PDB file of C-alpha atoms in Angstrom:
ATOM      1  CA  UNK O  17      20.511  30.229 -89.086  1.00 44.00           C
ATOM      2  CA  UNK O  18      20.340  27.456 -86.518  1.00 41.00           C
ATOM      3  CA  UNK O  19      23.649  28.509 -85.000  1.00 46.00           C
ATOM      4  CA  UNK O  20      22.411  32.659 -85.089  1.00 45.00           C
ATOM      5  CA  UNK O  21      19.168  31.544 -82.964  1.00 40.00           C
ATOM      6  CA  UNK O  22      21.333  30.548 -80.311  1.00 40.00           C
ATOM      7  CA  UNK O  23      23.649  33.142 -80.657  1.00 45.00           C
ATOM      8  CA  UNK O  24      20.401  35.511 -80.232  1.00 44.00           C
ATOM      9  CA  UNK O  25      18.810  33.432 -77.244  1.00 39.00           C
ATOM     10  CA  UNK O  26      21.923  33.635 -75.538  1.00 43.00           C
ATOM     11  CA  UNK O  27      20.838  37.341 -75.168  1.00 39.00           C
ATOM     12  CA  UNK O  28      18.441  35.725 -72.577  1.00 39.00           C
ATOM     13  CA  UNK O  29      20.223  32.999 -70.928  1.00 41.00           C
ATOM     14  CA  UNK O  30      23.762  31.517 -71.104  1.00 41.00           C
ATOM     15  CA  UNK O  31      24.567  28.718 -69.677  1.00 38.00           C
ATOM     16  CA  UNK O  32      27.656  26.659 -67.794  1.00 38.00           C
ATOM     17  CA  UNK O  33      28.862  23.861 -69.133  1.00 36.00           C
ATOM     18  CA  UNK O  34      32.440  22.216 -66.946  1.00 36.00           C
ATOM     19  CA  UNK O  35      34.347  19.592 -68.645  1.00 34.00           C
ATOM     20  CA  UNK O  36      33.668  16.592 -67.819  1.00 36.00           C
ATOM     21  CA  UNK O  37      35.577  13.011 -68.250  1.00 38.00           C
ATOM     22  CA  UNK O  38      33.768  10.947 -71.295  1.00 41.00           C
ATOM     23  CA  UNK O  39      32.714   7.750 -70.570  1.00 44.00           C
ATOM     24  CA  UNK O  40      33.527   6.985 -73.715  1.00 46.00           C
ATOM     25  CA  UNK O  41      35.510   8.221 -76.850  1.00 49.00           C
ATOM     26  CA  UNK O  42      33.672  11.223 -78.789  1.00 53.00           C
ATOM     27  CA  UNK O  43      30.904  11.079 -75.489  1.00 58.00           C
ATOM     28  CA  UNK O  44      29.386  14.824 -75.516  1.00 57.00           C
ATOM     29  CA  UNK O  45      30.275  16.834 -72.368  1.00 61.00           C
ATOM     30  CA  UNK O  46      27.513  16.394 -69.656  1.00 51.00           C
ATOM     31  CA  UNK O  47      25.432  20.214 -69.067  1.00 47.00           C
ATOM     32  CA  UNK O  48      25.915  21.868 -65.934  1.00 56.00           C
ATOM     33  CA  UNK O  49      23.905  25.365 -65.297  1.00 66.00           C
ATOM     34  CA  UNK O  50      24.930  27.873 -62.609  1.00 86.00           C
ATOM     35  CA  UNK O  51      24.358  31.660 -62.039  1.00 96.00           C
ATOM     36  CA  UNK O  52      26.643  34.225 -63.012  1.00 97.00           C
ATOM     37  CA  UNK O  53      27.510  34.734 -59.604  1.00 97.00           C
ATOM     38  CA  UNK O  54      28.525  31.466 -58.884  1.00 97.00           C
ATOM     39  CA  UNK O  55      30.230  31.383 -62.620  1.00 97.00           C
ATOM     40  CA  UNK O  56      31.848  34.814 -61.218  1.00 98.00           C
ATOM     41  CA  UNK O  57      33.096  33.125 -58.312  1.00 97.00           C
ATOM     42  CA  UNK O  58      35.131  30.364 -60.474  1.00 97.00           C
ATOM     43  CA  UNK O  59      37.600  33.201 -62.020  1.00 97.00           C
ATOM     44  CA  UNK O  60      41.334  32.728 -60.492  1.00 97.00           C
ATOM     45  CA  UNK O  61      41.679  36.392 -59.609  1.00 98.00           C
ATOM     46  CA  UNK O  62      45.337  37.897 -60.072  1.00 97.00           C
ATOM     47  CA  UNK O  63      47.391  41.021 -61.360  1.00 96.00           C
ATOM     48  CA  UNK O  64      47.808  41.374 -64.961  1.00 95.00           C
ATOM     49  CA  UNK O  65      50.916  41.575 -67.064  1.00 94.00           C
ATOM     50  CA  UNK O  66      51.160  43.003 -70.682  1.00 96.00           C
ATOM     51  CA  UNK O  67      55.142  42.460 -70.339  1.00 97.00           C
ATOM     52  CA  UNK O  68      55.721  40.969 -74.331  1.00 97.00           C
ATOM     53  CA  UNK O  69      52.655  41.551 -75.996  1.00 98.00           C
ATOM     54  CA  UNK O  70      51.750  42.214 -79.615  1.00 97.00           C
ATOM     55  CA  UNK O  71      49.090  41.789 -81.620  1.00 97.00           C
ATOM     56  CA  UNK O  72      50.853  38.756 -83.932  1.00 97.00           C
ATOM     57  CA  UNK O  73      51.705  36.659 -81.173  1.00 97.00           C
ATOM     58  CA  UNK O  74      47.895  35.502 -82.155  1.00 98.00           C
ATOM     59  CA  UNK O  75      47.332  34.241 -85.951  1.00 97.00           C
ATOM     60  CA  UNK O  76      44.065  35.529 -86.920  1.00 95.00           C
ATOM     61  CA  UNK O  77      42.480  34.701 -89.163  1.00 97.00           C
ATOM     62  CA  UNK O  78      43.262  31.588 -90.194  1.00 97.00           C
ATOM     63  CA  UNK O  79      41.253  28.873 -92.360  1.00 96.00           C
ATOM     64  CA  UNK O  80      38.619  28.286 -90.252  1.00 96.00           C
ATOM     65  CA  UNK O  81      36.311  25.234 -88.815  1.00 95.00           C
ATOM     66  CA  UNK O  82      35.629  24.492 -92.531  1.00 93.00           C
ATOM     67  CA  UNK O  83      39.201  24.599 -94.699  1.00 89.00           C
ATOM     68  CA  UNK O  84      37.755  23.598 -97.457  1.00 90.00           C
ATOM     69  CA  UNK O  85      34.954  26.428 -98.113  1.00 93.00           C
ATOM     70  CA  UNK O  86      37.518  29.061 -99.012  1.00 94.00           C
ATOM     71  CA  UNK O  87      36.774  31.432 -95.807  1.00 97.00           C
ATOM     72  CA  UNK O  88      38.294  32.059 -93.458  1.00 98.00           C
ATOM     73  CA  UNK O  89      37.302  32.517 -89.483  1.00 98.00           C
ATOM     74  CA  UNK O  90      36.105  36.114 -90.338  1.00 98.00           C
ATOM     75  CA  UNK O  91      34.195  35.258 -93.343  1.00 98.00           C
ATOM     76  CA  UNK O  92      33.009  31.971 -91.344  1.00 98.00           C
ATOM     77  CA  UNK O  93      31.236  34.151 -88.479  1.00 98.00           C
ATOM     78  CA  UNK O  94      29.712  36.855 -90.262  1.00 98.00           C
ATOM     79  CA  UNK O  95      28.164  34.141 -92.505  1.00 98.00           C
ATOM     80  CA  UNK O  96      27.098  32.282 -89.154  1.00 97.00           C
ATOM     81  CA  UNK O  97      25.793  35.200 -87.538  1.00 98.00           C
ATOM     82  CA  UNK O  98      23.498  36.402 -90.524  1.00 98.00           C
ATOM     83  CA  UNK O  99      19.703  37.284 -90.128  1.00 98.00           C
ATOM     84  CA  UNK O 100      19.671  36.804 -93.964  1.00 98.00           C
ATOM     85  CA  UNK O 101      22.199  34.949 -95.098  1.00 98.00           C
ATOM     86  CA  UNK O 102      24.832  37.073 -97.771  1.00 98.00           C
ATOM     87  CA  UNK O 103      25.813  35.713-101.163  1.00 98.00           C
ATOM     88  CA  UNK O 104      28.854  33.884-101.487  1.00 97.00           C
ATOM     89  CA  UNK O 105      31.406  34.794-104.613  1.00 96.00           C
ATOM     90  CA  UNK O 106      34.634  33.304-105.517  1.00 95.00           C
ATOM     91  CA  UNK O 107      37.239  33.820-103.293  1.00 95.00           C
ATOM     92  CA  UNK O 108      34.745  34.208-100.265  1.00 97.00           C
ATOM     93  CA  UNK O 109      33.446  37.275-101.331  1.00 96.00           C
ATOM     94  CA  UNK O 110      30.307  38.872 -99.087  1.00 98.00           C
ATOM     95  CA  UNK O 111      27.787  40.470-100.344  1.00 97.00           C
ATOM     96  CA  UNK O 112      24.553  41.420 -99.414  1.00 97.00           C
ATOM     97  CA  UNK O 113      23.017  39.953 -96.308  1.00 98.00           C
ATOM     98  CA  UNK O 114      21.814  41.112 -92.982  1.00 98.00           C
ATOM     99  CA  UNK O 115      23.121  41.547 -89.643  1.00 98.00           C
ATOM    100  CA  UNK O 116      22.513  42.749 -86.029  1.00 98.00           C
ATOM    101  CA  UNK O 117      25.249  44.099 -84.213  1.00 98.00           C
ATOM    102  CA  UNK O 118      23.664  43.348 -80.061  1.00 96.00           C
ATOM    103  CA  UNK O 119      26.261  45.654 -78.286  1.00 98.00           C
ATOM    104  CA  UNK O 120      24.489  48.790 -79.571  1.00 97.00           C
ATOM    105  CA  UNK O 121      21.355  47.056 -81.388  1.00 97.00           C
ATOM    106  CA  UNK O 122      22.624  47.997 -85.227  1.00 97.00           C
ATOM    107  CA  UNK O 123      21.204  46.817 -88.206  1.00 98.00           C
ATOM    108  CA  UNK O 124      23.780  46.358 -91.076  1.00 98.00           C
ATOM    109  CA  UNK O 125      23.884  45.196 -94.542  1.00 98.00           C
ATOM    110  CA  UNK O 126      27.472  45.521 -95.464  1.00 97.00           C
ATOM    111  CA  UNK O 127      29.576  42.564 -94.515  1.00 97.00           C
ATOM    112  CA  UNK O 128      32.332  45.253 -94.508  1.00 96.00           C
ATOM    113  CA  UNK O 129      30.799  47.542 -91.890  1.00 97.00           C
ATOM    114  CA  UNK O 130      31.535  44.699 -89.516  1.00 98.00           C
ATOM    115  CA  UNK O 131      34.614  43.693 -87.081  1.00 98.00           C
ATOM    116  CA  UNK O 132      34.663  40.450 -86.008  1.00 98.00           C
ATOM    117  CA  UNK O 133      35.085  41.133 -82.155  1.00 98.00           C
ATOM    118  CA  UNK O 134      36.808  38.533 -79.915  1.00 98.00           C
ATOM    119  CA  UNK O 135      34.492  38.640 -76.680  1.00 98.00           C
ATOM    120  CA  UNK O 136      37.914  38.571 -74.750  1.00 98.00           C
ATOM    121  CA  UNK O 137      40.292  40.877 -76.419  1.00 98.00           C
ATOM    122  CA  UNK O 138      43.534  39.514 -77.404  1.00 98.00           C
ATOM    123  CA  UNK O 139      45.362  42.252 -75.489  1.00 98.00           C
ATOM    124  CA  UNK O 140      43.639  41.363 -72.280  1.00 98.00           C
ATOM    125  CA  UNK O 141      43.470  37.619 -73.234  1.00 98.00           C
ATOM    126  CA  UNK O 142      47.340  38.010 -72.968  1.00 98.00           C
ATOM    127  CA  UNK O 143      46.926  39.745 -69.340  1.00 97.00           C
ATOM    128  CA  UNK O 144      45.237  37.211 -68.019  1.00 98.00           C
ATOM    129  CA  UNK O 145      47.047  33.627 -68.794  1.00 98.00           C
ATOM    130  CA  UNK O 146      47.746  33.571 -72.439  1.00 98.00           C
ATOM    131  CA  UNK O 147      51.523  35.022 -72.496  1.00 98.00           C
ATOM    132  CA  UNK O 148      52.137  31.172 -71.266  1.00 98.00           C
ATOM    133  CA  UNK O 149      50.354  29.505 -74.533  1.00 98.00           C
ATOM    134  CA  UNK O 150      51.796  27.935 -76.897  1.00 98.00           C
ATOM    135  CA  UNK O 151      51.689  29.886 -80.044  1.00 98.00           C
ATOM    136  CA  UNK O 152      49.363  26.713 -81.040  1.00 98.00           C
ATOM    137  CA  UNK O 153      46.814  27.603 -78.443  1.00 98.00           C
ATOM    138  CA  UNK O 154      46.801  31.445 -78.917  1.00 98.00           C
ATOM    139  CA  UNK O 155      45.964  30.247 -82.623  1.00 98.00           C
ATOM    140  CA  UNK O 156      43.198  28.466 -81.608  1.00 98.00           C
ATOM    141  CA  UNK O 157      41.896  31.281 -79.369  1.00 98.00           C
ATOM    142  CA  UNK O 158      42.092  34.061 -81.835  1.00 98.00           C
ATOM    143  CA  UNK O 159      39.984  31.604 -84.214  1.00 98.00           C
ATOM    144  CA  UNK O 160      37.495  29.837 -81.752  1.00 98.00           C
ATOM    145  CA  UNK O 161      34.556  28.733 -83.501  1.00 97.00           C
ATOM    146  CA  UNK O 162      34.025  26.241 -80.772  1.00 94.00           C
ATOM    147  CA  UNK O 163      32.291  28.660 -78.680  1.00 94.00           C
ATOM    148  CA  UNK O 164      29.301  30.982 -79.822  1.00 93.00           C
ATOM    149  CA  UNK O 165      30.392  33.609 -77.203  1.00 95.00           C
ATOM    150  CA  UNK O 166      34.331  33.472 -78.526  1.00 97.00           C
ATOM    151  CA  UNK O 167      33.658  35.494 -81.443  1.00 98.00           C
ATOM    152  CA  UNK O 168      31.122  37.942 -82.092  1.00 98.00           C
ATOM    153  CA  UNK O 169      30.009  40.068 -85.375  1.00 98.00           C
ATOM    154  CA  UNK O 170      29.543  43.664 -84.587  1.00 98.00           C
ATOM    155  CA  UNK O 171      30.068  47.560 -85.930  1.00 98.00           C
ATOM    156  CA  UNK O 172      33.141  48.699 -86.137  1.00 97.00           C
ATOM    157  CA  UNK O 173      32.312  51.353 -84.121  1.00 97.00           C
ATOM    158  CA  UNK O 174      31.282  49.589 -80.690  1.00 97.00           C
ATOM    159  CA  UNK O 175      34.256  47.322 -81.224  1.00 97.00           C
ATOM    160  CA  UNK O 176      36.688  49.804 -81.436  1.00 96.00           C
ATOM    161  CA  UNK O 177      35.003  51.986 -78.627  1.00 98.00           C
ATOM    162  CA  UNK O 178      35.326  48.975 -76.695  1.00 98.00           C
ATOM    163  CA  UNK O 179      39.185  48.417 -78.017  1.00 97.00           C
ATOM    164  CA  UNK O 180      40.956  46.046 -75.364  1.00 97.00           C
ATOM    165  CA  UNK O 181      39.269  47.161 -72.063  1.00 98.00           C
ATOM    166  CA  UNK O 182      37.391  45.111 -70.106  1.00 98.00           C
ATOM    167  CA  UNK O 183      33.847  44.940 -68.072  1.00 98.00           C
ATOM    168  CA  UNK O 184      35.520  47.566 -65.643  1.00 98.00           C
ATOM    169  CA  UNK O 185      36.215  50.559 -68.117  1.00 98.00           C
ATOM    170  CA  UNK O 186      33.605  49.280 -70.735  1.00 98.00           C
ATOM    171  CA  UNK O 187      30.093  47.880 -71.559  1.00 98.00           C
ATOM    172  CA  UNK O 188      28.029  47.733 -74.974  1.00 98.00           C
ATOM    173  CA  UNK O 189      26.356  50.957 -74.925  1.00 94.00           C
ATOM    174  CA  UNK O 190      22.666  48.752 -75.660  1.00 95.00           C
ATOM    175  CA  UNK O 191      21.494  48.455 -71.547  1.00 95.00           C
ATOM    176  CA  UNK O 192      19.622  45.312 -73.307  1.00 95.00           C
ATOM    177  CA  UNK O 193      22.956  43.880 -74.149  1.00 97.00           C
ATOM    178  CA  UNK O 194      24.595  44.544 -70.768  1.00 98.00           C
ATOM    179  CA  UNK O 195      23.749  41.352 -69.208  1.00 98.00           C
ATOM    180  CA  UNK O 196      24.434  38.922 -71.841  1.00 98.00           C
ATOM    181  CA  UNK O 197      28.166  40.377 -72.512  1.00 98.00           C
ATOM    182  CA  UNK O 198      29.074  40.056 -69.170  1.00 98.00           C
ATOM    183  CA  UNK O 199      27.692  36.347 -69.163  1.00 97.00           C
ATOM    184  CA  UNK O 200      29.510  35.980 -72.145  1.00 97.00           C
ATOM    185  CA  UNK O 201      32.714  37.627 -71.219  1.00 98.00           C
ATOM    186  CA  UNK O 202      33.110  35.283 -67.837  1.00 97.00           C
ATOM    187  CA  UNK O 203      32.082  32.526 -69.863  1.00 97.00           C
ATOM    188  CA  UNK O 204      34.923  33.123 -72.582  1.00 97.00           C
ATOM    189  CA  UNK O 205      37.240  33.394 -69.399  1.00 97.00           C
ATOM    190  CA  UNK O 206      36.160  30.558 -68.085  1.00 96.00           C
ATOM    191  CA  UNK O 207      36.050  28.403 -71.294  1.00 96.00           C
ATOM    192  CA  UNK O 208      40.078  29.076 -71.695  1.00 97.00           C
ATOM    193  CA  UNK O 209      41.161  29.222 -67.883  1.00 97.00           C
ATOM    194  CA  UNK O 210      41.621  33.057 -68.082  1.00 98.00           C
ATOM    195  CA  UNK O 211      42.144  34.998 -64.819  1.00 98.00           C
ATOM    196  CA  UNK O 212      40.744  38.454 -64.076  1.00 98.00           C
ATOM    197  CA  UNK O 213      42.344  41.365 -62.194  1.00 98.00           C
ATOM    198  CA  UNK O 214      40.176  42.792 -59.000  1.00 98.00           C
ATOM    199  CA  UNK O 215      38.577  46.006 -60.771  1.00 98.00           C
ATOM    200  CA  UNK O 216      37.495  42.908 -63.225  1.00 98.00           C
ATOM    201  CA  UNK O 217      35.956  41.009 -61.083  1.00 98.00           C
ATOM    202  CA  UNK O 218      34.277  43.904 -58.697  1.00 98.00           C
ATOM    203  CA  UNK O 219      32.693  44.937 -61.884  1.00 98.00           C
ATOM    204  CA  UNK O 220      31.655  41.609 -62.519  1.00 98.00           C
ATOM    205  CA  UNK O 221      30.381  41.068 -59.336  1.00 98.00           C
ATOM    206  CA  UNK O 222      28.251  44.181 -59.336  1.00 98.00           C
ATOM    207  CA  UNK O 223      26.340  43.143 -62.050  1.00 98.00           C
ATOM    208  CA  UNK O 224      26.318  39.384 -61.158  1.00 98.00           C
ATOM    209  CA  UNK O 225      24.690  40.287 -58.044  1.00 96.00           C
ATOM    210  CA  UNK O 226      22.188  43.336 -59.206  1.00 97.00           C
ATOM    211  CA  UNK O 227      20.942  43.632 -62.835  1.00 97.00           C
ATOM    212  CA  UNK O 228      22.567  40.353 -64.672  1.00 98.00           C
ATOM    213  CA  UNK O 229      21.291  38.201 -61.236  1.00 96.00           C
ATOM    214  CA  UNK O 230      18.902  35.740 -63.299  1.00 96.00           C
ATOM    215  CA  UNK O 231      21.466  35.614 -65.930  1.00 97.00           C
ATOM    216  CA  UNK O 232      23.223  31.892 -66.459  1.00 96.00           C
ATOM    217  CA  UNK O 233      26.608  31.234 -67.825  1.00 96.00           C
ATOM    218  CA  UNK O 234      27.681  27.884 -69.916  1.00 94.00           C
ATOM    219  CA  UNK O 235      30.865  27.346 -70.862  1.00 95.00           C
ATOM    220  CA  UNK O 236      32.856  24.253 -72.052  1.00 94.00           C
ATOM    221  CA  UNK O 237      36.850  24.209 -71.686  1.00 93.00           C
ATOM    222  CA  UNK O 238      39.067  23.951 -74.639  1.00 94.00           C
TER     223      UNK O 238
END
């Protein structure tokens, strides 16, 4: 529940977080806050490539944070992400429980009516830096649990309407939800050194510097 608050509050504020050298071993990253304009204004801008890509070149789903709970990363998020928590069979089995979906402000009850959406699809993840991964590192992306933006629990519907496009040729269809996907999108970019194309970034900007203006952007590097 703890983790869903700030999933939810997010909706209101993001923030930026940069990595930062530890002072000492296991020493939290120190907070940093900045607009999503300035946040925009960190993205290496450059022309995409989709030369090589498929779907498998990123292993999804995978154990999870938690290996030894039986879920995996799916199962892991939706049962993060629940208003009312779902019941828990053998073999990680969901049922019941409650869910908002924020890009078009859904209630659902099915854990099967869900797609677990990554914020940056893998398609354009690949665009934009992560043809040069290690298959290790696409791994980790596809599963990042690391991040509350990374991964996101919503219909099937909006998720596949959104497919692999990005802020240029698609937004949630909630106006309410506008602002926080686009602080959440540059944030995911940000948090894995992703670059953006410039129909990207122009859309970025345009809400960055109208609508989303008071929105802030955190973000810590993996």
């Amino acid at each position: 529940m703890i983790k869903n608050f700030v999933r939810g509050f997010g909706a209101l504020s993001l923030a930026l977080i940069p990595l930062l050298s530890a002072p000492a071993a296991h020493a939290a990253p120190a907070a940093e806050v900045t607009t999503l304009a300035d946040a925009v204004g960190l993205v290496q801008v450059t022309e995409e490539d989709r030369t090589g890509y498929t779907r498998s070149s990123f292993k999804h789903w995978n154990a999870g944070d938690d290996a030894g709970d039986g879920c995996n990363t799916r199962a892991e998020v939706l049962i993060a992400e629940a208003l009312i928590a779902p019941t828990i069979e053998a073999g990680c089995k969901l049922t019941g429980g409650t869910w908002v979906s924020y890009y078009d402000g859904q209630e659902v009850t099915s854990a099967g009516a869900l797609d677990i959406d990554h914020m940056v699809p893998l398609a354009e993840a690949w665009d934009s830096g992560a043809s040069a991964w290690t298959a290790k590192r696409r791994e980790a992306y596809a599963n990042d649990q690391g991040a509350e933006a990374s991964l996101v629990a919503v219909t099937a519907r909006s998720n596949r309407s959104k497919s692999d496009q990005d802020p240029a040729d698609w937004m949630p269809p909630s106006p309410e939800a506008q602002c926080r996907y686009v602080g959440e999108w540059v944030a995911t970019k940000l948090r894995w050194q992703l670059t953006a194309d410039d129909r990207e970034l122009e859309a970025m900007k345009i809400y960055a510097e109208g609508p989303c203006e008071d929105t802030i952007v955190r973000y810590t590097p993996a």
